[in-house]
Amino acid sequence: MSSDCFGSDGALTGYDKWRQSRWEEIAGPEGKASLIAHRPITEPGQEVPEVPGRWTSTGFSGSLTLTAARAEDVSVDGHAVDGTVELTSASRLSFPGGRRGTIEELRGAHALAVWDPAAPTLVGLREIEAWPWDPAWAVKAEYRPADAGRLLEVTRLTSPSMRDTLPAPGDFVFDLQGERHTLRAFDVGSDTLLITFTDDTSGTDTPGMGRWLILPRPRHTTDTARIDFNRALIPHHVFSAAFPCPLPPRENHLPLRVEAGERAPVFEEEAAPGTTTGPAV
């Protein structure tokens, strides 16, 4: 985490910039609040209710194909589909009504993610409520690598819910409000670690499914890590139930109120299509 998280005049400026980039990530033109479906493809000729076409997967290590007629107005990487085409994780799909699709990989299977610029969760999102920035919530931490190959079992918020295992390469140990705490971290690729945690605000002031911290993986075991709870995120599932987000492991509960970071999304009951406003920072 960059040094702008800590107590200087530049820290608050850095936090405001982060809040704005976070708003764009969620509510921008291709924001995460526009996800309307995340469908595993498990059967030959499978249909997905949100978009046209028939989908066939031969497994994670195999191929994924889409079959559609030209009249269904489906395109892949800018080319109209009229027949059967093979897809990869780099494929970009377009559907009627401005909907788009991406291919993802989850639990050894292909999945289709469908995004809609007119999704109510996007057009009705007014702001992401957060506590005021406070440098007291930025702490130094020791990173302790785990045994090679450590996996932790988690529950993913799917319908129905499912169990999954994720690589958990290390723990962060730190002092907060006079007590020592440990949080386990998951490997989410690209030298990035994800901490999913709950605290005594969970289920009241913040989502019951906890919040997230995203940190760079320390390069050396002697490195001092920095954790800034001002940048605690509410999970993507809160913006769109289509996200199969993992619940925090039981060990990642902090027995105190972490009154820092994001609290909850604020939605308007009625919003004009395509209109959103920025967060109060």
PDB file of C-alpha atoms in Angstrom:
ATOM      1  CA  MET A   1       0.000   0.000   0.000  1.00  0.00           C
ATOM      2  CA  SER A   2       1.342   3.390  -0.907  1.00  0.00           C
ATOM      3  CA  SER A   3       2.613   5.862   1.649  1.00  0.00           C
ATOM      4  CA  ASP A   4      -0.236   8.292   0.949  1.00  0.00           C
ATOM      5  CA  CYS A   5      -2.366   6.237   3.351  1.00  0.00           C
ATOM      6  CA  PHE A   6      -0.590   7.752   6.343  1.00  0.00           C
ATOM      7  CA  GLY A   7      -0.763  10.926   8.359  1.00  0.00           C
ATOM      8  CA  SER A   8       0.167  13.862   6.174  1.00  0.00           C
ATOM      9  CA  ASP A   9      -1.680  16.482   4.181  1.00  0.00           C
ATOM     10  CA  GLY A  10      -1.204  14.263   1.134  1.00  0.00           C
ATOM     11  CA  ALA A  11      -2.874  11.312   2.811  1.00  0.00           C
ATOM     12  CA  LEU A  12      -6.345  12.822   2.737  1.00  0.00           C
ATOM     13  CA  THR A  13      -5.861  13.879  -0.873  1.00  0.00           C
ATOM     14  CA  GLY A  14      -4.810  10.338  -1.756  1.00  0.00           C
ATOM     15  CA  TYR A  15      -7.839   8.963   0.042  1.00  0.00           C
ATOM     16  CA  ASP A  16     -10.190  11.299  -1.874  1.00  0.00           C
ATOM     17  CA  LYS A  17      -8.650  10.177  -5.166  1.00  0.00           C
ATOM     18  CA  TRP A  18      -9.066   6.561  -4.116  1.00  0.00           C
ATOM     19  CA  ARG A  19     -12.728   7.195  -3.276  1.00  0.00           C
ATOM     20  CA  GLN A  20     -13.324   8.671  -6.713  1.00  0.00           C
ATOM     21  CA  SER A  21     -11.578   5.775  -8.475  1.00  0.00           C
ATOM     22  CA  ARG A  22     -13.611   3.373  -6.362  1.00  0.00           C
ATOM     23  CA  TRP A  23     -16.801   5.125  -7.488  1.00  0.00           C
ATOM     24  CA  GLU A  24     -15.757   4.737 -11.116  1.00  0.00           C
ATOM     25  CA  GLU A  25     -15.000   1.050 -10.535  1.00  0.00           C
ATOM     26  CA  ILE A  26     -18.518   0.448  -9.215  1.00  0.00           C
ATOM     27  CA  ALA A  27     -20.715   3.037 -10.950  1.00  0.00           C
ATOM     28  CA  GLY A  28     -18.768   3.997 -14.062  1.00  0.00           C
ATOM     29  CA  PRO A  29     -19.898   3.103 -17.612  1.00  0.00           C
ATOM     30  CA  GLU A  30     -18.666  -0.480 -17.144  1.00  0.00           C
ATOM     31  CA  GLY A  31     -18.991  -0.519 -13.380  1.00  0.00           C
ATOM     32  CA  LYS A  32     -19.460  -3.609 -11.270  1.00  0.00           C
ATOM     33  CA  ALA A  33     -22.969  -2.509 -10.286  1.00  0.00           C
ATOM     34  CA  SER A  34     -24.054  -3.343 -13.852  1.00  0.00           C
ATOM     35  CA  LEU A  35     -23.520  -7.105 -13.440  1.00  0.00           C
ATOM     36  CA  ILE A  36     -26.888  -8.861 -13.815  1.00  0.00           C
ATOM     37  CA  ALA A  37     -25.849 -12.517 -14.155  1.00  0.00           C
ATOM     38  CA  HIS A  38     -22.969 -14.871 -13.488  1.00  0.00           C
ATOM     39  CA  ARG A  39     -23.907 -18.217 -15.027  1.00  0.00           C
ATOM     40  CA  PRO A  40     -21.694 -21.334 -14.925  1.00  0.00           C
ATOM     41  CA  ILE A  41     -21.844 -23.171 -18.246  1.00  0.00           C
ATOM     42  CA  THR A  42     -22.231 -26.853 -17.362  1.00  0.00           C
ATOM     43  CA  GLU A  43     -24.458 -28.435 -20.035  1.00  0.00           C
ATOM     44  CA  PRO A  44     -24.228 -28.811 -23.830  1.00  0.00           C
ATOM     45  CA  GLY A  45     -26.448 -26.325 -25.606  1.00  0.00           C
ATOM     46  CA  GLN A  46     -27.173 -24.461 -22.356  1.00  0.00           C
ATOM     47  CA  GLU A  47     -29.329 -21.356 -22.576  1.00  0.00           C
ATOM     48  CA  VAL A  48     -28.799 -18.285 -20.404  1.00  0.00           C
ATOM     49  CA  PRO A  49     -32.032 -16.368 -19.634  1.00  0.00           C
ATOM     50  CA  GLU A  50     -30.445 -12.910 -19.815  1.00  0.00           C
ATOM     51  CA  VAL A  51     -28.998 -13.192 -23.342  1.00  0.00           C
ATOM     52  CA  PRO A  52     -29.544 -15.106 -26.603  1.00  0.00           C
ATOM     53  CA  GLY A  53     -27.430 -18.021 -27.790  1.00  0.00           C
ATOM     54  CA  ARG A  54     -26.614 -21.604 -26.805  1.00  0.00           C
ATOM     55  CA  TRP A  55     -23.488 -22.311 -24.766  1.00  0.00           C
ATOM     56  CA  THR A  56     -21.393 -25.480 -24.509  1.00  0.00           C
ATOM     57  CA  SER A  57     -18.374 -26.099 -22.267  1.00  0.00           C
ATOM     58  CA  THR A  58     -16.135 -29.168 -22.238  1.00  0.00           C
ATOM     59  CA  GLY A  59     -14.623 -28.212 -18.895  1.00  0.00           C
ATOM     60  CA  PHE A  60     -12.065 -25.747 -17.615  1.00  0.00           C
ATOM     61  CA  SER A  61      -9.214 -27.215 -19.660  1.00  0.00           C
ATOM     62  CA  GLY A  62     -11.452 -27.661 -22.698  1.00  0.00           C
ATOM     63  CA  SER A  63     -13.335 -25.335 -24.989  1.00  0.00           C
ATOM     64  CA  LEU A  64     -16.310 -23.039 -24.588  1.00  0.00           C
ATOM     65  CA  THR A  65     -18.482 -22.371 -27.623  1.00  0.00           C
ATOM     66  CA  LEU A  66     -21.395 -20.070 -28.435  1.00  0.00           C
ATOM     67  CA  THR A  67     -23.962 -20.843 -31.097  1.00  0.00           C
ATOM     68  CA  ALA A  68     -26.271 -18.084 -32.354  1.00  0.00           C
ATOM     69  CA  ALA A  69     -28.058 -17.038 -35.533  1.00  0.00           C
ATOM     70  CA  ARG A  70     -27.291 -13.675 -37.132  1.00  0.00           C
ATOM     71  CA  ALA A  71     -30.832 -12.525 -36.375  1.00  0.00           C
ATOM     72  CA  GLU A  72     -30.106 -12.846 -32.628  1.00  0.00           C
ATOM     73  CA  ASP A  73     -27.728  -9.873 -32.906  1.00  0.00           C
ATOM     74  CA  VAL A  74     -24.799 -11.333 -30.970  1.00  0.00           C
ATOM     75  CA  SER A  75     -21.206 -10.378 -31.689  1.00  0.00           C
ATOM     76  CA  VAL A  76     -17.822 -11.555 -30.405  1.00  0.00           C
ATOM     77  CA  ASP A  77     -14.892  -9.150 -30.508  1.00  0.00           C
ATOM     78  CA  GLY A  78     -16.831  -6.926 -32.896  1.00  0.00           C
ATOM     79  CA  HIS A  79     -17.772  -9.701 -35.341  1.00  0.00           C
ATOM     80  CA  ALA A  80     -21.378 -10.818 -35.796  1.00  0.00           C
ATOM     81  CA  VAL A  81     -22.051 -14.445 -34.872  1.00  0.00           C
ATOM     82  CA  ASP A  82     -23.881 -16.659 -37.366  1.00  0.00           C
ATOM     83  CA  GLY A  83     -23.159 -20.238 -36.360  1.00  0.00           C
ATOM     84  CA  THR A  84     -20.760 -21.567 -33.714  1.00  0.00           C
ATOM     85  CA  VAL A  85     -17.679 -19.746 -32.417  1.00  0.00           C
ATOM     86  CA  GLU A  86     -15.102 -20.721 -29.806  1.00  0.00           C
ATOM     87  CA  LEU A  87     -14.596 -18.374 -26.865  1.00  0.00           C
ATOM     88  CA  THR A  88     -11.709 -17.634 -24.523  1.00  0.00           C
ATOM     89  CA  SER A  89     -11.325 -15.590 -21.356  1.00  0.00           C
ATOM     90  CA  ALA A  90     -10.243 -12.700 -23.613  1.00  0.00           C
ATOM     91  CA  SER A  91     -13.464 -12.774 -25.666  1.00  0.00           C
ATOM     92  CA  ARG A  92     -15.723  -9.731 -25.467  1.00  0.00           C
ATOM     93  CA  LEU A  93     -19.361 -10.330 -26.307  1.00  0.00           C
ATOM     94  CA  SER A  94     -22.133  -7.905 -27.252  1.00  0.00           C
ATOM     95  CA  PHE A  95     -25.875  -8.557 -27.032  1.00  0.00           C
ATOM     96  CA  PRO A  96     -29.063  -6.623 -27.844  1.00  0.00           C
ATOM     97  CA  GLY A  97     -29.934  -3.689 -25.594  1.00  0.00           C
ATOM     98  CA  GLY A  98     -26.320  -2.747 -24.965  1.00  0.00           C
ATOM     99  CA  ARG A  99     -25.662  -5.772 -22.767  1.00  0.00           C
ATOM    100  CA  ARG A 100     -22.161  -7.200 -22.850  1.00  0.00           C
ATOM    101  CA  GLY A 101     -20.564 -10.434 -21.724  1.00  0.00           C
ATOM    102  CA  THR A 102     -17.227 -11.660 -20.438  1.00  0.00           C
ATOM    103  CA  ILE A 103     -15.959 -15.188 -19.854  1.00  0.00           C
ATOM    104  CA  GLU A 104     -14.687 -16.093 -16.407  1.00  0.00           C
ATOM    105  CA  GLU A 105     -13.318 -19.186 -14.703  1.00  0.00           C
ATOM    106  CA  LEU A 106     -14.700 -20.442 -11.392  1.00  0.00           C
ATOM    107  CA  ARG A 107     -14.197 -23.753  -9.646  1.00  0.00           C
ATOM    108  CA  GLY A 108     -12.902 -25.553 -12.693  1.00  0.00           C
ATOM    109  CA  ALA A 109     -15.707 -24.396 -15.005  1.00  0.00           C
ATOM    110  CA  HIS A 110     -16.417 -21.627 -17.449  1.00  0.00           C
ATOM    111  CA  ALA A 111     -18.905 -18.948 -16.476  1.00  0.00           C
ATOM    112  CA  LEU A 112     -20.610 -16.205 -18.443  1.00  0.00           C
ATOM    113  CA  ALA A 113     -20.851 -12.782 -16.796  1.00  0.00           C
ATOM    114  CA  VAL A 114     -23.533 -10.507 -18.243  1.00  0.00           C
ATOM    115  CA  TRP A 115     -23.417  -6.720 -17.768  1.00  0.00           C
ATOM    116  CA  ASP A 116     -26.292  -4.315 -18.435  1.00  0.00           C
ATOM    117  CA  PRO A 117     -25.875  -0.495 -18.558  1.00  0.00           C
ATOM    118  CA  ALA A 118     -29.545  -0.191 -17.567  1.00  0.00           C
ATOM    119  CA  ALA A 119     -29.276  -2.423 -14.478  1.00  0.00           C
ATOM    120  CA  PRO A 120     -31.289  -0.915 -11.593  1.00  0.00           C
ATOM    121  CA  THR A 121     -28.351  -1.494  -9.250  1.00  0.00           C
ATOM    122  CA  LEU A 122     -26.280   0.801 -11.476  1.00  0.00           C
ATOM    123  CA  VAL A 123     -28.702   3.564 -12.449  1.00  0.00           C
ATOM    124  CA  GLY A 124     -30.153   3.757  -8.945  1.00  0.00           C
ATOM    125  CA  LEU A 125     -26.843   3.939  -7.086  1.00  0.00           C
ATOM    126  CA  ARG A 126     -26.427   7.380  -5.504  1.00  0.00           C
ATOM    127  CA  GLU A 127     -23.287   6.963  -3.385  1.00  0.00           C
ATOM    128  CA  ILE A 128     -21.126   4.620  -1.355  1.00  0.00           C
ATOM    129  CA  GLU A 129     -21.451   5.705   2.249  1.00  0.00           C
ATOM    130  CA  ALA A 130     -18.204   5.702   4.238  1.00  0.00           C
ATOM    131  CA  TRP A 131     -16.824   6.874   7.551  1.00  0.00           C
ATOM    132  CA  PRO A 132     -14.676  10.038   7.483  1.00  0.00           C
ATOM    133  CA  TRP A 133     -10.987   9.417   6.871  1.00  0.00           C
ATOM    134  CA  ASP A 134      -9.037   8.928  10.097  1.00  0.00           C
ATOM    135  CA  PRO A 135      -5.257   8.228  10.148  1.00  0.00           C
ATOM    136  CA  ALA A 136      -5.648   6.222  13.373  1.00  0.00           C
ATOM    137  CA  TRP A 137      -7.033   3.354  11.282  1.00  0.00           C
ATOM    138  CA  ALA A 138      -3.829   2.991   9.244  1.00  0.00           C
ATOM    139  CA  VAL A 139      -1.507   0.513  10.968  1.00  0.00           C
ATOM    140  CA  LYS A 140       1.771  -1.272  10.412  1.00  0.00           C
ATOM    141  CA  ALA A 141       1.599  -5.057  10.111  1.00  0.00           C
ATOM    142  CA  GLU A 142       3.941  -8.032  10.007  1.00  0.00           C
ATOM    143  CA  TYR A 143       3.402 -10.453   7.126  1.00  0.00           C
ATOM    144  CA  ARG A 144       3.899 -14.107   8.076  1.00  0.00           C
ATOM    145  CA  PRO A 145       4.001 -16.561   5.152  1.00  0.00           C
ATOM    146  CA  ALA A 146       2.051 -19.780   5.679  1.00  0.00           C
ATOM    147  CA  ASP A 147       3.190 -23.279   4.821  1.00  0.00           C
ATOM    148  CA  ALA A 148       3.473 -23.777   1.077  1.00  0.00           C
ATOM    149  CA  GLY A 149       0.204 -24.726  -0.548  1.00  0.00           C
ATOM    150  CA  ARG A 150      -2.082 -23.698   2.318  1.00  0.00           C
ATOM    151  CA  LEU A 151      -5.725 -23.677   1.271  1.00  0.00           C
ATOM    152  CA  LEU A 152      -8.713 -22.372   3.196  1.00  0.00           C
ATOM    153  CA  GLU A 153     -12.318 -23.386   2.626  1.00  0.00           C
ATOM    154  CA  VAL A 154     -14.833 -20.593   2.136  1.00  0.00           C
ATOM    155  CA  THR A 155     -18.516 -20.272   1.316  1.00  0.00           C
ATOM    156  CA  ARG A 156     -19.400 -18.381  -1.845  1.00  0.00           C
ATOM    157  CA  LEU A 157     -22.612 -16.400  -2.115  1.00  0.00           C
ATOM    158  CA  THR A 158     -24.206 -18.172  -5.042  1.00  0.00           C
ATOM    159  CA  SER A 159     -27.711 -19.591  -5.394  1.00  0.00           C
ATOM    160  CA  PRO A 160     -27.521 -22.121  -3.885  1.00  0.00           C
ATOM    161  CA  SER A 161     -24.373 -21.268  -1.923  1.00  0.00           C
ATOM    162  CA  MET A 162     -21.296 -23.375  -2.583  1.00  0.00           C
ATOM    163  CA  ARG A 163     -18.067 -24.255  -0.842  1.00  0.00           C
ATOM    164  CA  ASP A 164     -14.762 -23.364  -2.432  1.00  0.00           C
ATOM    165  CA  THR A 165     -11.074 -23.528  -1.534  1.00  0.00           C
ATOM    166  CA  LEU A 166      -8.736 -20.607  -2.050  1.00  0.00           C
ATOM    167  CA  PRO A 167      -4.950 -20.351  -1.671  1.00  0.00           C
ATOM    168  CA  ALA A 168      -4.086 -18.524   1.561  1.00  0.00           C
ATOM    169  CA  PRO A 169      -0.340 -17.820   1.404  1.00  0.00           C
ATOM    170  CA  GLY A 170       0.085 -15.769   4.575  1.00  0.00           C
ATOM    171  CA  ASP A 171      -1.231 -13.838   7.568  1.00  0.00           C
ATOM    172  CA  PHE A 172      -0.992 -10.204   8.620  1.00  0.00           C
ATOM    173  CA  VAL A 173      -0.315  -9.542  12.324  1.00  0.00           C
ATOM    174  CA  PHE A 174      -0.857  -6.051  13.730  1.00  0.00           C
ATOM    175  CA  ASP A 175      -1.838  -4.058  16.798  1.00  0.00           C
ATOM    176  CA  LEU A 176      -5.100  -2.158  16.813  1.00  0.00           C
ATOM    177  CA  GLN A 177      -6.692  -0.369  19.769  1.00  0.00           C
ATOM    178  CA  GLY A 178      -4.193  -1.937  22.157  1.00  0.00           C
ATOM    179  CA  GLU A 179      -4.772  -5.537  21.066  1.00  0.00           C
ATOM    180  CA  ARG A 180      -2.889  -7.847  18.722  1.00  0.00           C
ATOM    181  CA  HIS A 181      -4.852  -9.279  15.801  1.00  0.00           C
ATOM    182  CA  THR A 182      -4.243 -11.681  12.929  1.00  0.00           C
ATOM    183  CA  LEU A 183      -6.000 -11.735   9.560  1.00  0.00           C
ATOM    184  CA  ARG A 184      -5.550 -14.457   6.957  1.00  0.00           C
ATOM    185  CA  ALA A 185      -5.061 -13.395   3.349  1.00  0.00           C
ATOM    186  CA  PHE A 186      -6.092 -15.034   0.083  1.00  0.00           C
ATOM    187  CA  ASP A 187      -4.114 -15.014  -3.148  1.00  0.00           C
ATOM    188  CA  VAL A 188      -6.193 -13.416  -5.916  1.00  0.00           C
ATOM    189  CA  GLY A 189      -3.419 -13.204  -8.506  1.00  0.00           C
ATOM    190  CA  SER A 190      -1.095 -10.530  -9.893  1.00  0.00           C
ATOM    191  CA  ASP A 191       0.799 -10.252  -6.582  1.00  0.00           C
ATOM    192  CA  THR A 192      -2.405  -9.111  -4.896  1.00  0.00           C
ATOM    193  CA  LEU A 193      -3.803 -10.386  -1.607  1.00  0.00           C
ATOM    194  CA  LEU A 194      -7.403 -10.211  -0.441  1.00  0.00           C
ATOM    195  CA  ILE A 195      -8.438 -10.074   3.214  1.00  0.00           C
ATOM    196  CA  THR A 196     -12.109 -10.741   3.908  1.00  0.00           C
ATOM    197  CA  PHE A 197     -13.047  -9.837   7.466  1.00  0.00           C
ATOM    198  CA  THR A 198     -15.915  -9.106   9.822  1.00  0.00           C
ATOM    199  CA  ASP A 199     -15.964  -6.851  12.875  1.00  0.00           C
ATOM    200  CA  ASP A 200     -18.496  -5.651  15.416  1.00  0.00           C
ATOM    201  CA  THR A 201     -20.119  -3.337  12.858  1.00  0.00           C
ATOM    202  CA  SER A 202     -20.934  -6.295  10.562  1.00  0.00           C
ATOM    203  CA  GLY A 203     -24.645  -6.832  10.140  1.00  0.00           C
ATOM    204  CA  THR A 204     -25.554  -3.409  11.557  1.00  0.00           C
ATOM    205  CA  ASP A 205     -23.512  -0.495  10.189  1.00  0.00           C
ATOM    206  CA  THR A 206     -21.805  -2.601   7.495  1.00  0.00           C
ATOM    207  CA  PRO A 207     -22.792  -5.709   5.507  1.00  0.00           C
ATOM    208  CA  GLY A 208     -23.193  -8.923   7.472  1.00  0.00           C
ATOM    209  CA  MET A 209     -20.982 -10.666   4.911  1.00  0.00           C
ATOM    210  CA  GLY A 210     -18.057  -8.514   6.036  1.00  0.00           C
ATOM    211  CA  ARG A 211     -15.725  -6.251   4.125  1.00  0.00           C
ATOM    212  CA  TRP A 212     -12.527  -6.515   2.102  1.00  0.00           C
ATOM    213  CA  LEU A 213      -8.988  -5.205   2.185  1.00  0.00           C
ATOM    214  CA  ILE A 214      -6.877  -5.480  -0.968  1.00  0.00           C
ATOM    215  CA  LEU A 215      -3.120  -5.406  -0.390  1.00  0.00           C
ATOM    216  CA  PRO A 216       0.046  -5.974  -2.422  1.00  0.00           C
ATOM    217  CA  ARG A 217       1.845  -9.206  -1.566  1.00  0.00           C
ATOM    218  CA  PRO A 218       5.007  -8.377   0.439  1.00  0.00           C
ATOM    219  CA  ARG A 219       8.111  -9.362  -1.516  1.00  0.00           C
ATOM    220  CA  HIS A 220      10.168 -10.300   1.537  1.00  0.00           C
ATOM    221  CA  THR A 221       9.210 -11.771   4.896  1.00  0.00           C
ATOM    222  CA  THR A 222      11.046  -8.910   6.588  1.00  0.00           C
ATOM    223  CA  ASP A 223       8.912  -6.263   4.855  1.00  0.00           C
ATOM    224  CA  THR A 224       6.629  -4.171   7.045  1.00  0.00           C
ATOM    225  CA  ALA A 225       3.178  -4.128   5.536  1.00  0.00           C
ATOM    226  CA  ARG A 226       0.657  -1.339   5.907  1.00  0.00           C
ATOM    227  CA  ILE A 227      -3.041  -1.883   6.415  1.00  0.00           C
ATOM    228  CA  ASP A 228      -5.396   1.055   6.017  1.00  0.00           C
ATOM    229  CA  PHE A 229      -8.902   0.295   7.217  1.00  0.00           C
ATOM    230  CA  ASN A 230      -9.996   3.613   5.704  1.00  0.00           C
ATOM    231  CA  ARG A 231      -9.854   1.655   2.439  1.00  0.00           C
ATOM    232  CA  ALA A 232     -11.990  -1.247   3.620  1.00  0.00           C
ATOM    233  CA  LEU A 233     -14.391  -2.170   0.807  1.00  0.00           C
ATOM    234  CA  ILE A 234     -17.914  -3.478   0.885  1.00  0.00           C
ATOM    235  CA  PRO A 235     -18.003  -6.656  -1.260  1.00  0.00           C
ATOM    236  CA  HIS A 236     -19.201  -6.525  -4.853  1.00  0.00           C
ATOM    237  CA  HIS A 237     -22.100  -8.820  -3.935  1.00  0.00           C
ATOM    238  CA  VAL A 238     -23.637  -5.868  -2.083  1.00  0.00           C
ATOM    239  CA  PHE A 239     -23.920  -3.960  -5.384  1.00  0.00           C
ATOM    240  CA  SER A 240     -25.011  -6.960  -7.437  1.00  0.00           C
ATOM    241  CA  ALA A 241     -26.160 -10.309  -6.056  1.00  0.00           C
ATOM    242  CA  ALA A 242     -24.752 -11.930  -9.207  1.00  0.00           C
ATOM    243  CA  PHE A 243     -21.197 -11.714  -7.819  1.00  0.00           C
ATOM    244  CA  PRO A 244     -20.165 -15.069  -6.221  1.00  0.00           C
ATOM    245  CA  CYS A 245     -18.224 -13.397  -3.414  1.00  0.00           C
ATOM    246  CA  PRO A 246     -16.537 -15.437  -0.640  1.00  0.00           C
ATOM    247  CA  LEU A 247     -17.587 -15.062   2.977  1.00  0.00           C
ATOM    248  CA  PRO A 248     -14.789 -14.361   5.488  1.00  0.00           C
ATOM    249  CA  PRO A 249     -13.310 -17.331   7.342  1.00  0.00           C
ATOM    250  CA  ARG A 250     -14.297 -17.533  11.008  1.00  0.00           C
ATOM    251  CA  GLU A 251     -10.724 -16.681  12.018  1.00  0.00           C
ATOM    252  CA  ASN A 252     -10.970 -13.290  10.322  1.00  0.00           C
ATOM    253  CA  HIS A 253     -13.313 -11.650  12.832  1.00  0.00           C
ATOM    254  CA  LEU A 254     -12.030  -8.551  14.616  1.00  0.00           C
ATOM    255  CA  PRO A 255     -13.709  -8.223  18.053  1.00  0.00           C
ATOM    256  CA  LEU A 256     -14.047  -4.441  17.852  1.00  0.00           C
ATOM    257  CA  ARG A 257     -15.923  -1.820  15.863  1.00  0.00           C
ATOM    258  CA  VAL A 258     -13.872  -0.856  12.814  1.00  0.00           C
ATOM    259  CA  GLU A 259     -15.481   2.519  12.138  1.00  0.00           C
ATOM    260  CA  ALA A 260     -13.458   3.175   9.012  1.00  0.00           C
ATOM    261  CA  GLY A 261     -13.872   2.515   5.329  1.00  0.00           C
ATOM    262  CA  GLU A 262     -17.005   1.901   3.315  1.00  0.00           C
ATOM    263  CA  ARG A 263     -20.284   1.306   5.111  1.00  0.00           C
ATOM    264  CA  ALA A 264     -23.076   0.679   2.596  1.00  0.00           C
ATOM    265  CA  PRO A 265     -24.389   1.613  -0.848  1.00  0.00           C
ATOM    266  CA  VAL A 266     -27.151   4.206  -1.020  1.00  0.00           C
ATOM    267  CA  PHE A 267     -29.761   3.587  -3.710  1.00  0.00           C
ATOM    268  CA  GLU A 268     -32.502   5.825  -4.997  1.00  0.00           C
ATOM    269  CA  GLU A 269     -35.913   4.200  -5.228  1.00  0.00           C
ATOM    270  CA  GLU A 270     -36.367   5.767  -8.654  1.00  0.00           C
ATOM    271  CA  ALA A 271     -33.573   6.965 -10.903  1.00  0.00           C
ATOM    272  CA  ALA A 272     -33.474   8.111 -14.502  1.00  0.00           C
ATOM    273  CA  PRO A 273     -31.780   5.476 -16.712  1.00  0.00           C
ATOM    274  CA  GLY A 274     -28.108   6.136 -17.165  1.00  0.00           C
ATOM    275  CA  THR A 275     -27.827   8.768 -14.397  1.00  0.00           C
ATOM    276  CA  THR A 276     -25.654   8.455 -11.306  1.00  0.00           C
ATOM    277  CA  THR A 277     -23.972  10.878  -8.987  1.00  0.00           C
ATOM    278  CA  GLY A 278     -20.594  10.741  -7.336  1.00  0.00           C
ATOM    279  CA  PRO A 279     -19.828   9.873  -3.724  1.00  0.00           C
ATOM    280  CA  ALA A 280     -19.654  12.352  -0.903  1.00  0.00           C
ATOM    281  CA  VAL A 281     -15.981  12.384   0.116  1.00  0.00           C
TER     282      VAL A 281
END
